[in-house]
Coordinates of C-alpha atoms in Angstrom, one line a residue:
Chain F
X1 CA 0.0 0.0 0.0
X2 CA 2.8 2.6 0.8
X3 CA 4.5 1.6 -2.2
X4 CA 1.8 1.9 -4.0
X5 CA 1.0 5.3 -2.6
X6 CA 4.6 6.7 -3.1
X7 CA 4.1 5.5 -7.0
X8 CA 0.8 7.3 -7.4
X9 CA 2.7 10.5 -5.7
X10 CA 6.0 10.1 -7.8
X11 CA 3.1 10.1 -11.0
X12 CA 1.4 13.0 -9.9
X13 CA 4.6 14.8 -9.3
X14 CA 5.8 14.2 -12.9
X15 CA 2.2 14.7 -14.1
X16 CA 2.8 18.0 -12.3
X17 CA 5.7 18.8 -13.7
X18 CA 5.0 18.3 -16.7
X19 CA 2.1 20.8 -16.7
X20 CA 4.3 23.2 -15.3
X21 CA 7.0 22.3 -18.0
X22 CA 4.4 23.2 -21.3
X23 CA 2.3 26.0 -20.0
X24 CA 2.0 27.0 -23.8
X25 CA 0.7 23.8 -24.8
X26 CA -1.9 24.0 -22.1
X27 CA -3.0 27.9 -22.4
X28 CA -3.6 26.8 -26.3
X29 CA -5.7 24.3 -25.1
X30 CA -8.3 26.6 -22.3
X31 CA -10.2 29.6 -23.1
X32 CA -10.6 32.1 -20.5
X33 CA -13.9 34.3 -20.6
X34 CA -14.9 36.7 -18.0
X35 CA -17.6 39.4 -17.5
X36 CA -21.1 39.8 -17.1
X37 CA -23.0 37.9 -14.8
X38 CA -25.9 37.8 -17.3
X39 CA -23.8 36.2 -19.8
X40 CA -21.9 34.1 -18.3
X41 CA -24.8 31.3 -17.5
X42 CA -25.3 31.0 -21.1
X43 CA -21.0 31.0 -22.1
X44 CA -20.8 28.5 -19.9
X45 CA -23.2 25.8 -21.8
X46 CA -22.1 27.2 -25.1
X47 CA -18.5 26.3 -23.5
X48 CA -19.5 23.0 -22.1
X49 CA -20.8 22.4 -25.7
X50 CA -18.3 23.2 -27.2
X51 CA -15.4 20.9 -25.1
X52 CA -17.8 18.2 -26.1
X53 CA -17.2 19.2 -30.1
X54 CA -13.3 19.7 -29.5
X55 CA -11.8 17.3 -27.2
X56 CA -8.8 18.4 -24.9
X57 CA -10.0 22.2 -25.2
X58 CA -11.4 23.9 -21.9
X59 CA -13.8 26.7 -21.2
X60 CA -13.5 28.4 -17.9
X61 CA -16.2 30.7 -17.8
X62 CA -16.3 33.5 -14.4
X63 CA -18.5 36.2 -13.8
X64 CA -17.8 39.2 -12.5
X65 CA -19.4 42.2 -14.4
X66 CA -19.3 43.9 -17.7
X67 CA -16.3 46.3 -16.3
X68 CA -14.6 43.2 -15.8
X69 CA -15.2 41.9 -19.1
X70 CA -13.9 44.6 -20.8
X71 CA -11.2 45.3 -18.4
X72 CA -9.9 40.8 -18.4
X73 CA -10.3 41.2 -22.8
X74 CA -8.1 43.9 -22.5
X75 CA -5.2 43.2 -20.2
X76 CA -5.2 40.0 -21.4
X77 CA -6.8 38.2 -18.2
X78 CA -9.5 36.5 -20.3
X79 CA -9.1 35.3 -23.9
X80 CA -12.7 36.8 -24.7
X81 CA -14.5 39.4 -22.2
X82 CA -18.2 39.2 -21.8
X83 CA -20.4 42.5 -22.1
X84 CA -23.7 42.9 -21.3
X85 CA -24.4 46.1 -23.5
X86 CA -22.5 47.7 -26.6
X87 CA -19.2 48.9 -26.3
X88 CA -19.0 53.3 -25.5
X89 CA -17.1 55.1 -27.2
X90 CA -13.6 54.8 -25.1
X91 CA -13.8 51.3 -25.6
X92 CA -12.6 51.1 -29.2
X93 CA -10.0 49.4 -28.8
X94 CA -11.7 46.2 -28.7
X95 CA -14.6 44.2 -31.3
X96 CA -17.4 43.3 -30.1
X97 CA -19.2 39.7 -31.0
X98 CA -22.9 40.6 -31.2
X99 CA -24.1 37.0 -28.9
X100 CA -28.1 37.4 -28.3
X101 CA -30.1 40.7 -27.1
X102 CA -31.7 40.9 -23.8
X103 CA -34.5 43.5 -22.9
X104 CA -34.7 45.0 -19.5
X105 CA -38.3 45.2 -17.9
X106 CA -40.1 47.0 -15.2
X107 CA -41.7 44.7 -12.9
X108 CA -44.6 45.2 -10.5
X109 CA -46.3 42.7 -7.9
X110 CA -49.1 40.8 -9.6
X111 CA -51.7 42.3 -7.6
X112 CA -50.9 45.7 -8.9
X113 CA -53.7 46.9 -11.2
X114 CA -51.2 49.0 -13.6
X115 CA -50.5 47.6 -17.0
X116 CA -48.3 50.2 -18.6
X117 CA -45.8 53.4 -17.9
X118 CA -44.5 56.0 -19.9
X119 CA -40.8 57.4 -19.7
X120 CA -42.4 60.7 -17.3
X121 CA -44.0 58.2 -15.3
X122 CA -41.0 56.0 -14.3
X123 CA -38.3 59.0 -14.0
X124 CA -41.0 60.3 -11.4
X125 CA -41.6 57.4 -9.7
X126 CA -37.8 56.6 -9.2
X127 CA -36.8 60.2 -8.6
X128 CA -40.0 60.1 -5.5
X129 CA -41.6 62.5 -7.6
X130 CA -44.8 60.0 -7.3
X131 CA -44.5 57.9 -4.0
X132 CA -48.0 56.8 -4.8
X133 CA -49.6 54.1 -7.4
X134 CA -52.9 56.0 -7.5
X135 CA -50.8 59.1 -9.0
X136 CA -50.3 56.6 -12.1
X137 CA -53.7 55.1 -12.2
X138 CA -53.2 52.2 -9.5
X139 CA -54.6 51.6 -6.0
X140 CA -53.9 53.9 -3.1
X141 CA -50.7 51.8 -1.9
X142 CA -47.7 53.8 -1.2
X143 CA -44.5 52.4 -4.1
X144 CA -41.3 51.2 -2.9
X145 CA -38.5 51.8 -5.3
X146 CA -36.1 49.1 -5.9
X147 CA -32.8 49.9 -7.7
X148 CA -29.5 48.3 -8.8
X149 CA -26.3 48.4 -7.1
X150 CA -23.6 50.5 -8.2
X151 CA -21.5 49.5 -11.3
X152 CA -24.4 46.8 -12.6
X153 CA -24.8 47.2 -16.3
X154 CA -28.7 46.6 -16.0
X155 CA -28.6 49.6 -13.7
X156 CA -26.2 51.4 -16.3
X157 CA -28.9 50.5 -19.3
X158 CA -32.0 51.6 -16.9
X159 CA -30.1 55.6 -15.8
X160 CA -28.7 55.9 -19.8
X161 CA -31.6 54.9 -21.2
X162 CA -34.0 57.7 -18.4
X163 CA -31.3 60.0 -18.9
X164 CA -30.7 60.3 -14.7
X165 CA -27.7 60.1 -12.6
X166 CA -27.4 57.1 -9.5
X167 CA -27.5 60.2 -6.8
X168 CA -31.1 61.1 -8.6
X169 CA -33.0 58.1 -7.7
X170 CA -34.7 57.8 -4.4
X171 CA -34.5 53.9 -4.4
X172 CA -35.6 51.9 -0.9
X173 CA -33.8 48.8 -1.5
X174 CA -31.0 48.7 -3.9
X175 CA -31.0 44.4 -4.9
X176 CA -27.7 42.8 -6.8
X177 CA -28.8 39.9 -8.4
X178 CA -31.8 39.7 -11.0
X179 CA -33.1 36.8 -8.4
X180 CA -33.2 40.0 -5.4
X181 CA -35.3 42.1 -7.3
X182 CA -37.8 39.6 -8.4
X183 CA -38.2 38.1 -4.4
X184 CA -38.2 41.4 -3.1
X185 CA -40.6 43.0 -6.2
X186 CA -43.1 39.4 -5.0
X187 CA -43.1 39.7 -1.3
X188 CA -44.3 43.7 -1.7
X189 CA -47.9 44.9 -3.8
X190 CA -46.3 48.2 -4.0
X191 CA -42.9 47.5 -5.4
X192 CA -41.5 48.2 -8.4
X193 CA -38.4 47.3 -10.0
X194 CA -36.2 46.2 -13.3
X195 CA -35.0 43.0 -14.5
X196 CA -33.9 41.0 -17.6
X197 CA -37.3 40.3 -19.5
X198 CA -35.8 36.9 -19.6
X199 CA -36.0 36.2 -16.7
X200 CA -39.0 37.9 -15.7
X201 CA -40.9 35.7 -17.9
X202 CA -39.1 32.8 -16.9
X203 CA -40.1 33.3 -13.2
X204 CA -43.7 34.4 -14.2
X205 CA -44.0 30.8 -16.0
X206 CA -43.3 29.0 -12.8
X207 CA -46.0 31.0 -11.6
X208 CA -44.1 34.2 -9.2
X209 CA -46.3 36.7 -8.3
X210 CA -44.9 39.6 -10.2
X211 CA -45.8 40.6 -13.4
X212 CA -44.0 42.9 -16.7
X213 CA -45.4 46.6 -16.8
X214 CA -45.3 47.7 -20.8
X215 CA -42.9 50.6 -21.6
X216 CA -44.8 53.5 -23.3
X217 CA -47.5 51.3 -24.6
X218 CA -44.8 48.7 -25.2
X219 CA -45.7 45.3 -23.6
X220 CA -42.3 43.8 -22.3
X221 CA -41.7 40.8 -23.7
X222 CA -39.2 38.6 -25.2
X223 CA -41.2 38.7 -29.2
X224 CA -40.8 42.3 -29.0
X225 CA -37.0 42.3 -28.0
X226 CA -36.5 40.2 -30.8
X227 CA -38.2 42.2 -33.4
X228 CA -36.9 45.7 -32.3
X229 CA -40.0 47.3 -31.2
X230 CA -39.3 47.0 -26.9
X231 CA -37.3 50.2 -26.6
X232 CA -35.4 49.4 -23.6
X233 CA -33.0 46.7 -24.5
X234 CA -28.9 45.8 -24.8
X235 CA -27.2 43.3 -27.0
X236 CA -25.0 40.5 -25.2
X237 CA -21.2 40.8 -26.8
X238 CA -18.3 38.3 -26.7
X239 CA -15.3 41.3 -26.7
X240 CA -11.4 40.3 -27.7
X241 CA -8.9 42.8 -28.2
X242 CA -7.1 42.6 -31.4
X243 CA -7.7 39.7 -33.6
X244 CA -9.0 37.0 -31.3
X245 CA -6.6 33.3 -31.4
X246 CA -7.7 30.7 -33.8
X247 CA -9.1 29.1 -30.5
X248 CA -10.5 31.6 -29.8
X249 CA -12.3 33.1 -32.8
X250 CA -13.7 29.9 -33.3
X251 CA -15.0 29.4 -30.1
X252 CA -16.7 33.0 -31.2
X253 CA -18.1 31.9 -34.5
X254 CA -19.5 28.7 -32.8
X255 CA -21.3 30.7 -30.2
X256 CA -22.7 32.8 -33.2
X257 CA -23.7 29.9 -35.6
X258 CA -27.4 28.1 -35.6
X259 CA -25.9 24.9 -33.2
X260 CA -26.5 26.9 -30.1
X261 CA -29.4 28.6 -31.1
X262 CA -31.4 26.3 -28.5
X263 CA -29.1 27.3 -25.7
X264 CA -29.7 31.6 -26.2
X265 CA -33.4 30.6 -25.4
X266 CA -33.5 28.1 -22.7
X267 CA -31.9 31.1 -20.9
X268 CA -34.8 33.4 -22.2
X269 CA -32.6 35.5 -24.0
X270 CA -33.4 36.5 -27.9
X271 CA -31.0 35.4 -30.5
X272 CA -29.4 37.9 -32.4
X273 CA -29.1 36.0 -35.3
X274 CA -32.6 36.3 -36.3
X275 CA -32.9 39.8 -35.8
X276 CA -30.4 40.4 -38.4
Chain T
X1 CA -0.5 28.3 16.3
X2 CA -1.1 31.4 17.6
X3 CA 1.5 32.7 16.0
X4 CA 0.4 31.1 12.2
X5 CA -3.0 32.7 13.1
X6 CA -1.6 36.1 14.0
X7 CA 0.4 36.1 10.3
X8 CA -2.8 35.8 8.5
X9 CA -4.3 38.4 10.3
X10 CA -1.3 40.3 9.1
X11 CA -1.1 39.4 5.8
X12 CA -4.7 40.1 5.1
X13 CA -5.0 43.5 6.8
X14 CA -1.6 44.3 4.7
X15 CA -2.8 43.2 1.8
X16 CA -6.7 45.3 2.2
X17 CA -4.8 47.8 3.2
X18 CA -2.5 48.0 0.2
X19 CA -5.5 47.8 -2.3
X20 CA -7.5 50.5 -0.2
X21 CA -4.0 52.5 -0.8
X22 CA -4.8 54.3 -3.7
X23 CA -8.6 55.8 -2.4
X24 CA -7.3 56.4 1.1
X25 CA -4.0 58.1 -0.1
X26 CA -6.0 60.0 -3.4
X27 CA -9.6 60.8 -2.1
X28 CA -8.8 61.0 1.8
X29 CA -9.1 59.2 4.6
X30 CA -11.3 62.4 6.0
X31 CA -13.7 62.2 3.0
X32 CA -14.3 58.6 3.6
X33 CA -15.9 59.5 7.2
X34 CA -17.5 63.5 5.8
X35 CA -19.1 62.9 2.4
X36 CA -22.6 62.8 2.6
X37 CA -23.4 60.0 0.1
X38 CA -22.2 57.0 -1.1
X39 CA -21.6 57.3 -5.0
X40 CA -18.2 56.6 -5.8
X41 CA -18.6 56.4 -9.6
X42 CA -19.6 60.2 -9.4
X43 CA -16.9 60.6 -6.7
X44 CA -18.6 61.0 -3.5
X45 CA -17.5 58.5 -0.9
X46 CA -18.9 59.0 2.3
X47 CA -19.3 56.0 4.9
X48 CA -20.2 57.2 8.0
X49 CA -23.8 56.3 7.0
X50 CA -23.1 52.5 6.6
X51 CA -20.8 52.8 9.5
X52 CA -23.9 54.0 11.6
X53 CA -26.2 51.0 9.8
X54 CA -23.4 48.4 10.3
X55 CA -23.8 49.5 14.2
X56 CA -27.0 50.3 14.5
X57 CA -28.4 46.4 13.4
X58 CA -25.7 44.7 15.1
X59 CA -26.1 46.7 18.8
X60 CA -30.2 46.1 17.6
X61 CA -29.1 42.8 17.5
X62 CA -27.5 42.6 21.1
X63 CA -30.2 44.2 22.3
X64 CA -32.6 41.4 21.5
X65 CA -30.1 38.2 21.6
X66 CA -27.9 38.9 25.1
X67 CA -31.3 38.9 27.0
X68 CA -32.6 36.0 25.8
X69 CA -29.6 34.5 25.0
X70 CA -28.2 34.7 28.6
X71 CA -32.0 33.5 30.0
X72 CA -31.5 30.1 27.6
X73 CA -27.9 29.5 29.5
X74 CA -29.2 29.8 32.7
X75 CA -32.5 28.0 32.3
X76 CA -30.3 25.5 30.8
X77 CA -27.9 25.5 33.7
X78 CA -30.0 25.9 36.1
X79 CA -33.7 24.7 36.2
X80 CA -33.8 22.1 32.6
X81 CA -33.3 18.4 33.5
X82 CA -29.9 16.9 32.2
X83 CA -31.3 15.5 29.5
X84 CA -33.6 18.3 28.4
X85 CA -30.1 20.9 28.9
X86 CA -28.2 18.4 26.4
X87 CA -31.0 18.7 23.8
X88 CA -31.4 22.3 23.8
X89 CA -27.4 22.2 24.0
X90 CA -27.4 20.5 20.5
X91 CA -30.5 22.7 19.0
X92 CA -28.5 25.8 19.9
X93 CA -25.3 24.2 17.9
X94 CA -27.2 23.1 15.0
X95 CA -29.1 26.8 14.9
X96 CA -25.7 28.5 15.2
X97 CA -24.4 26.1 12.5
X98 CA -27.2 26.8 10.0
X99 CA -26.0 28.9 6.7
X100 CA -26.5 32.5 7.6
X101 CA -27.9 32.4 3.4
X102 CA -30.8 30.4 5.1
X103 CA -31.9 32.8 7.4
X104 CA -31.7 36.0 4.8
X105 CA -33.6 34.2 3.3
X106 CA -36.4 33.9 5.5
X107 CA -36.1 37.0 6.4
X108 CA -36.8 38.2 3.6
X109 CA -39.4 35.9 2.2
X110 CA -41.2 35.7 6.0
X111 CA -40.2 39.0 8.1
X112 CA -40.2 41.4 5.1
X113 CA -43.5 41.0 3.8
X114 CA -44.9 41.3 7.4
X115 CA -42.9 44.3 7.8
X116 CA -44.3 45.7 4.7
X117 CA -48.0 45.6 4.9
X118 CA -47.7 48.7 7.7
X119 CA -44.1 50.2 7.1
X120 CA -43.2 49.9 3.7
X121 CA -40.7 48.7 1.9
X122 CA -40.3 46.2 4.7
X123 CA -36.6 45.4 4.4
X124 CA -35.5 47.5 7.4
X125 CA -33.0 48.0 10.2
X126 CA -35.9 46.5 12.2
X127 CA -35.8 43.0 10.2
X128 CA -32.1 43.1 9.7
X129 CA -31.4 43.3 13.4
X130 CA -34.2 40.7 14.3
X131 CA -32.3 38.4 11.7
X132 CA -28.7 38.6 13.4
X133 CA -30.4 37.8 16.5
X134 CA -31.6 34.9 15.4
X135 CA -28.5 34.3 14.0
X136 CA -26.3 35.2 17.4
X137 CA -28.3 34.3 19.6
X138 CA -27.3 30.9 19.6
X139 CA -23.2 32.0 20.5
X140 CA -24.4 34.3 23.2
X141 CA -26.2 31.4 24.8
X142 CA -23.6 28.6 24.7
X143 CA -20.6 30.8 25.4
X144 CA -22.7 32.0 28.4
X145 CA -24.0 28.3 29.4
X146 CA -19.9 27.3 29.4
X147 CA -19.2 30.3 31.5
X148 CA -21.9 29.4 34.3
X149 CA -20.5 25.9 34.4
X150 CA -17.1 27.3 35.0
X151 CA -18.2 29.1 38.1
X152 CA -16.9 27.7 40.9
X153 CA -19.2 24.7 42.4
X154 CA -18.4 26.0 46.1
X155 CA -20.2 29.4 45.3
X156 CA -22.9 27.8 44.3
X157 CA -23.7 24.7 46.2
X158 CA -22.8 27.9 49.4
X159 CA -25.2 30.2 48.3
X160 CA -27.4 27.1 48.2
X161 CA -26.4 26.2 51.7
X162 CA -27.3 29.7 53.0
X163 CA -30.6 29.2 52.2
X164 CA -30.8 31.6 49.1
X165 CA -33.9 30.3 46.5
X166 CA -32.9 29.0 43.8
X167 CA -33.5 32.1 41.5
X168 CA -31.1 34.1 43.6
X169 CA -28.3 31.3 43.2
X170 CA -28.6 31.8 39.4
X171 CA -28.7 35.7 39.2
X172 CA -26.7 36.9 42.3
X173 CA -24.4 34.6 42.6
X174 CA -23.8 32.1 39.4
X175 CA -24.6 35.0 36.6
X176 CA -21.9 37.4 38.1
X177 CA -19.3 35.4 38.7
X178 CA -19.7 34.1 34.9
X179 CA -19.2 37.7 33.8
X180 CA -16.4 38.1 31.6
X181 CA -16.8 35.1 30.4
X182 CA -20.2 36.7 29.2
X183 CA -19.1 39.2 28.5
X184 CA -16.6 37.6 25.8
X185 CA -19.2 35.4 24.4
X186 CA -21.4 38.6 23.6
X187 CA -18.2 40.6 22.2
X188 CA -17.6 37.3 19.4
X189 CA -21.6 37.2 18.6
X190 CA -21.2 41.1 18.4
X191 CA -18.2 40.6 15.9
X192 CA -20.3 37.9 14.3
X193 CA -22.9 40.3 13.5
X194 CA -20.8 43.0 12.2
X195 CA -19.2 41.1 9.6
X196 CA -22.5 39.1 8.6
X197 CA -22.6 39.8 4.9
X198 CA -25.1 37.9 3.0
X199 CA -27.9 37.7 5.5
X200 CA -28.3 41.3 5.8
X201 CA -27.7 42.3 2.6
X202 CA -31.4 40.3 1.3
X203 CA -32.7 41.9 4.5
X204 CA -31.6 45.2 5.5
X205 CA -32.7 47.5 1.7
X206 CA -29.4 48.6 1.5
X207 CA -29.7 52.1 1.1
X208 CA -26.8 54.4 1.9
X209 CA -28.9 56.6 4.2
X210 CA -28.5 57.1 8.2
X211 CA -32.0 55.6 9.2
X212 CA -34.5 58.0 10.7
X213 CA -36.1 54.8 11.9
X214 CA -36.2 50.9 13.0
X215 CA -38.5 50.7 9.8
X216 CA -36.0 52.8 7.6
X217 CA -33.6 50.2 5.2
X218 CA -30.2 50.7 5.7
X219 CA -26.8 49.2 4.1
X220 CA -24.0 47.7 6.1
X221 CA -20.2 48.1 5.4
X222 CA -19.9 44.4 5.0
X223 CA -23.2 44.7 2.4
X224 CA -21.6 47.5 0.4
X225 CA -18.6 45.4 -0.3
X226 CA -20.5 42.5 -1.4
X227 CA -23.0 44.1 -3.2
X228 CA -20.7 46.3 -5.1
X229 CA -17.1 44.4 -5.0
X230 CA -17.7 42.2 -8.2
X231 CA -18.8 44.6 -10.8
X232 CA -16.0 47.6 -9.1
X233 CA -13.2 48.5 -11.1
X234 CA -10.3 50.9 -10.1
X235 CA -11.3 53.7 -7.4
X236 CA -14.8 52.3 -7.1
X237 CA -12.6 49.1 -6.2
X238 CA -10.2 50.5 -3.7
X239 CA -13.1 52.5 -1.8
X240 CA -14.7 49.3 -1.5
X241 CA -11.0 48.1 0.1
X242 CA -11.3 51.5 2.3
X243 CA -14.7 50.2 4.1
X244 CA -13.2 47.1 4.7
X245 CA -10.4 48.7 6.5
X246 CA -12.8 50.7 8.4
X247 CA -14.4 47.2 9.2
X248 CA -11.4 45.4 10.4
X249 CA -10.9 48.5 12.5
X250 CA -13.9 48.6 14.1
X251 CA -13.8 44.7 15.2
X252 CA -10.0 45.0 16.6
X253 CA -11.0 47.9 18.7
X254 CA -14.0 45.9 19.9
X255 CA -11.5 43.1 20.8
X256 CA -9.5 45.1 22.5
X257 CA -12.2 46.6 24.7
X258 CA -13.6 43.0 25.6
X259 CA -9.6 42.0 26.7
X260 CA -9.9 45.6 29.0
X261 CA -13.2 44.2 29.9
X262 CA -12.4 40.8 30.9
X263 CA -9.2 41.7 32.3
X264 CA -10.4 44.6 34.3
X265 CA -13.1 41.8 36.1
X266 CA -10.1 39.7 36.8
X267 CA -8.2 41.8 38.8

């Protein structure tokens, strides 16, 4: 048994050293993508997908924010950067991989009578302008605001797209993760808050109480992402800096081609392909 | 060991306080504490309001666990049969052993709703504090149930002897002398609550604000880091490293006052 043991250890310490001996051969061999949190569930089964199609390659997929995703693509931390929005204008340094689109949505508790609120509307009621739903045709039930924490790209799309600053908004509870807002938007009548219309939908099929408010006579749902007409959207992007590694840029065309087209909508995003 | 323990400490305070560096040494360590609001992408970084919240629920905290708490030890040690003290032993480990995720999250899918239907949103410094008493209340109780069974048998079985009842055993005479160990116990559960990250932060609204009320949501320093640290990127990043410094701060000072305390009782 000890011998045996002392074998197995003398094998893994050459295994060992042999992986420290070709760390070329092995980076060739894993891709490295980091970045937003709403990506990375669906990188990570294209990525699983793909190690099945190309044997000895690895996808380790991390999330940690579009900031990060931009910021891993270009120091070189990540082979390919995942962005939950398009690229501004100080980002041109690196391309962007147009991956699926994802619409943001307000949601409201499913008791609450209103159906639909234009752009005045919701810059009042997140600025406490209107601290009451009867003000925008609903019951006399006080609203409770909830926002995203700093440096979230839904928050990002939410201010850029109302035009407002993060000290403007009177928020009373500020939720990280899509899954917050959605428990805390279901345990309240008068809340109010914003989420992918993914998973909103998703959630309101396994029968949460909340429900999808329409945006200026918009109703927010995944059909209108996909044809263009739901205002209030972003485009998923794979980012590299420069021109990506063969590895790399075909890991990119495979997560743009038809074979994962089933994949983009079990996570209830829109494909972009078909928007083309 | 001790000395291996003491390393890390250093190494991790060194290292927070090297990535904390760049805000403390660029913004200020004075703006940290006089900025009004928190909104460091816009370059205001004030944290004396989640310093008050981070206090606030944890001394709210206290205030609901030590009582009880120290009335479970003594119950316990005092008037339970053996068998029924080793029972609620074990239920107090398995409560302070339960994922602090768990109880968010029944604060927040229980307390907050009930909360809400009279105070609005609901997540509050009142829920957030009921929550870490829940969660500390099992440390306060068993540190203090260990201390009463390391007061001196004599004292007791004397005060007994004297003819005292046996109420007056437990509080005159068994509760004092377990003081500092007490004590201790609520300075760790206090420590406990202070750092609590994910609990709190599906509880407590976490707005930057200085609550006006027990109904009023607040956010913690511990919260702020977690909420924010994943998706922060250079000063954003190191103010987030500037309230954990502030943090780690905080809980030394509070060790060294328990070590005063404890020592002070000694003499």
């Amino acid at each position: 048994m000890t011998h045996f043991t002392r074998k197995t250890f003398l094998a893994a310490l050459g295994a060992l050293t042999l992986a420290i001996g070709a760390p070329s051969h092995a980076a060739d061999q894993k891709l490295v993508l980091t970045g937003a949190s709403t990506v990375a569930p669906l990188a990570a089964e294209i990525g699983k997908r793909f190690e099945g199609l190309h044997p000895g390659v690895k996808v380790d997929v991390q999330s940690g924010g579009s900031s990060r995703g931009v910021n891993d693509a270009r120091q070189g931390l990540a082979h390919i950067g995942l962005v939950s929005r398009d690229l501004n204008p100080d980002e041109g340094d690196l391309t962007a991989w147009r991956l699926a689109l994802d619409g943001v949505g307000l949601i409201v508790n499913k008791s609450n009578p209103v159906q639909n609120l234009n752009r005045d509307q919701v810059i009042a009621i997140y600025t406490g302008q209107i601290r009451n739903w009867k003000d925008v045709g609903g019951p006399d039930l006080p609203i409770t605001v909830v926002n995203k924490a700093e440096g979230r790209s839904t928050l990002e799309l939410f201010l850029h797209f109302y035009k407002l600053q993060n000290s403007q908004v009177k928020a009373h509870v500020i939720a990280g993760e899509n899954e917050q807002d959605i428990k805390t938007v279901s345990a309240n009548r008068g809340a109010i808050g914003y989420v992918s219309i993914g998973t909103a939908e998703f959630e309101v099929s396994q029968g949460v109480p909340i429900k999808l408010v329409a945006n200026q006579g918009i109703p927010a749902t995944v059909e209108n992402v996909r044809n263009g007409r739901y205002p209030l959207m972003r485009t998923l992007n794979l980012v590299t800096k420069g021109t990506p590694s063969p590895l790399a840029k075909q890991f990119i065309e495979f997560a743009q081609s038809s074979g994962v087209q089933d994949l983009v909508k079990e996570q209830y995003f829109v494909s972009a392909n078909t928007s083309r | 060991m001790a000395l291996v323990s003491g390393a890390v400490l250093f190494v991790i305070t060194a290292f927070v306080l090297r990535e904390a560096w760049p805000a403390l040494s660029e913004v200020g360590a004075s703006r940290f504490l006089r900025d009004r609001a928190w909104h460091p992408t816009e370059g205001s970084f004030g944290l004396s309001p989640m310093l008050v919240g981070s206090l606030a629920s944890s001394l709210g905290a206290l205030l609901i666990a030590v009582p009880v708490g120290i009335a479970i030890a003594l119950a316990c040690h005092f008037q339970a049969s053996e068998r029924t003290a080793l029972r609620c032993q074990r239920l107090l480990g398995i409560c302070g052993g339960i994922p602090s995720v768990v109880y968010g999250y029944w604060g927040l899918t229980t307390l907050v709703p009930l909360v809400a239907e009279n105070h609005p949103p609901g997540t509050s410094l009142l829920v957030s504090s009921l929550v870490l008493a829940l969660m500390i209340m099992p440390t306060v109780a068993l540190t203090s149930r260990a201390a009463l069974a390391r007061v001196p048998s004599a004292h007791v079985h004397g005060g007994h002897a004297l003819g005292l009842s046996r109420d007056a055993v437990a509080l005159r005479i068994a509760l004092p002398g377990a003081r500092s160990g007490v004590l201790s116990g609520i300075v760790l559960a206090l420590a406990r609550a202070l750092g609590e990250t994910m609990a709190v932060l599906m509880v407590s609204g976490n707005i930057v604000q200085v609550p006006g009320s027990v109904f009023d949501p607040v956010r913690t320093l511990a919260a702020n880091i977690a909420l924010e640290m994943a998706y922060a990127m250079g000063g954003h990043r190191a103010a987030l490293y500037a309230s954990g410094v502030v943090l780690i701060i905080i809980v030394c000072g509070l060790m060294l006052v328990a070590q005063c305390l404890t020592r002070g009782h000694h003499e």
